[in-house]
Amino acid sequence: MRHPVEMLFAELTSVQPFPTGVVVVPERIPGTAFFPGGAGLWATAPGRPWPSMPTEGVMVLGHDFHSLNAFKETLARGGEVVIGADGEPQSHVPSWTNLLGMLKEFGIPPERCFFTNAYMGLRDANLATGKFPGARDATFVERCRTFLELQLRAQRPRLILTLGQWVPSFLAPLAERLSDWKSLTSLNAIDRAGPVRHEVRFNGNDMAPCSVVCLTHPSFRPLNVKKREYGGSKGGDAEHKMVIDAICQSGVTLP
């Protein structure tokens, strides 16, 4: 049977044409890397079969992969994460280092995650921060949303962790329970509206309901997490409480 991620790669042409400032991912990174730069699966390596799609697991949903130059650097290294001689994961990408620390704190094994992005393609520039340049093209945004629906069907996650301030408003039009996030572009505003949603059902999708949590982007977490508030807690404690509440409510299967 064809691997679900292989089917997603085959459907990537559906998001084209790319708008100005966005270019195609030229090839696949063989090691661990966020989709579409790599397979989005944990502990992939050249010459080894991909692990199974972590169905009914955790979708870690970033904004976009990176710039073309950063992609080329990661491709040359073979992956965004490598397993060291001591068996511990190591990364040259700060956001991955922080993300792995977050998952460990939350008690989420990375092998139960599908690491992917809202926007497909790469930034045709060195700058990898700020809003994705393709977000200015409404038709491209809708094509990426449609592709995200394919990703949801492929994994059927029970828990979605969004990373950073831009992803919640991208995700919001796909589910009624998230509709009030459509105009929110700061985590402070999202905290006031409610950064955790349970029983989320996506439009036209028969997957089981899931929980969605809006997290600080790992790249800026040490600076920005202290601003978070949830359930009477602040900072890192607030995000920890968000995720633990979502794990308990979502029915996600974790070892």
mmCIF file of N, CA, C and O in Angstrom, residues 2 46 63 82 99 130 146 159 165 228 242:
data_model
loop_
_atom_site.group_PDB
_atom_site.id
_atom_site.type_symbol
_atom_site.label_atom_id
_atom_site.label_comp_id
_atom_site.label_asym_id
_atom_site.label_seq_id
_atom_site.Cartn_x
_atom_site.Cartn_y
_atom_site.Cartn_z
ATOM 1 N N ARG A 2 0.477 2.241 -0.770
ATOM 2 C CA ARG A 2 1.254 3.471 -0.877
ATOM 3 C C ARG A 2 1.218 4.240 0.436
ATOM 4 O O ARG A 2 0.162 4.386 1.069
ATOM 5 N N PRO A 46 18.236 7.983 4.920
ATOM 6 C CA PRO A 46 18.448 7.390 3.600
ATOM 7 C C PRO A 46 18.576 5.870 3.689
ATOM 8 O O PRO A 46 19.218 5.338 4.598
ATOM 9 N N HIS A 63 4.207 27.306 10.163
ATOM 10 C CA HIS A 63 3.774 28.331 9.207
ATOM 11 C C HIS A 63 4.230 27.979 7.794
ATOM 12 O O HIS A 63 3.422 27.823 6.887
ATOM 13 N N VAL A 82 19.360 14.958 13.583
ATOM 14 C CA VAL A 82 20.096 13.698 13.499
ATOM 15 C C VAL A 82 20.170 13.099 14.899
ATOM 16 O O VAL A 82 20.075 13.810 15.904
ATOM 17 N N LEU A 99 11.697 22.957 19.912
ATOM 18 C CA LEU A 99 10.495 22.133 19.746
ATOM 19 C C LEU A 99 10.654 20.780 20.424
ATOM 20 O O LEU A 99 9.730 20.302 21.099
ATOM 21 N N GLY A 130 8.619 36.480 9.831
ATOM 22 C CA GLY A 130 7.520 37.293 9.329
ATOM 23 C C GLY A 130 6.526 36.456 8.546
ATOM 24 O O GLY A 130 6.698 35.254 8.339
ATOM 25 N N THR A 146 -6.803 23.933 1.072
ATOM 26 C CA THR A 146 -7.336 22.690 0.512
ATOM 27 C C THR A 146 -6.335 21.559 0.676
ATOM 28 O O THR A 146 -6.707 20.420 0.988
ATOM 29 N N LEU A 159 -4.875 15.536 17.990
ATOM 30 C CA LEU A 159 -4.347 16.740 18.625
ATOM 31 C C LEU A 159 -3.531 17.515 17.591
ATOM 32 O O LEU A 159 -2.701 16.925 16.893
ATOM 33 N N GLN A 165 2.099 32.824 15.581
ATOM 34 C CA GLN A 165 0.926 33.701 15.550
ATOM 35 C C GLN A 165 0.122 33.631 14.270
ATOM 36 O O GLN A 165 -1.049 34.037 14.236
ATOM 37 N N ARG A 228 2.366 34.320 27.678
ATOM 38 C CA ARG A 228 1.171 33.485 27.556
ATOM 39 C C ARG A 228 0.398 33.402 28.864
ATOM 40 O O ARG A 228 0.984 33.417 29.950
ATOM 41 N N MET A 242 -2.053 24.130 28.762
ATOM 42 C CA MET A 242 -2.832 24.042 27.522
ATOM 43 C C MET A 242 -2.719 22.647 26.912
ATOM 44 O O MET A 242 -3.718 22.019 26.549
#
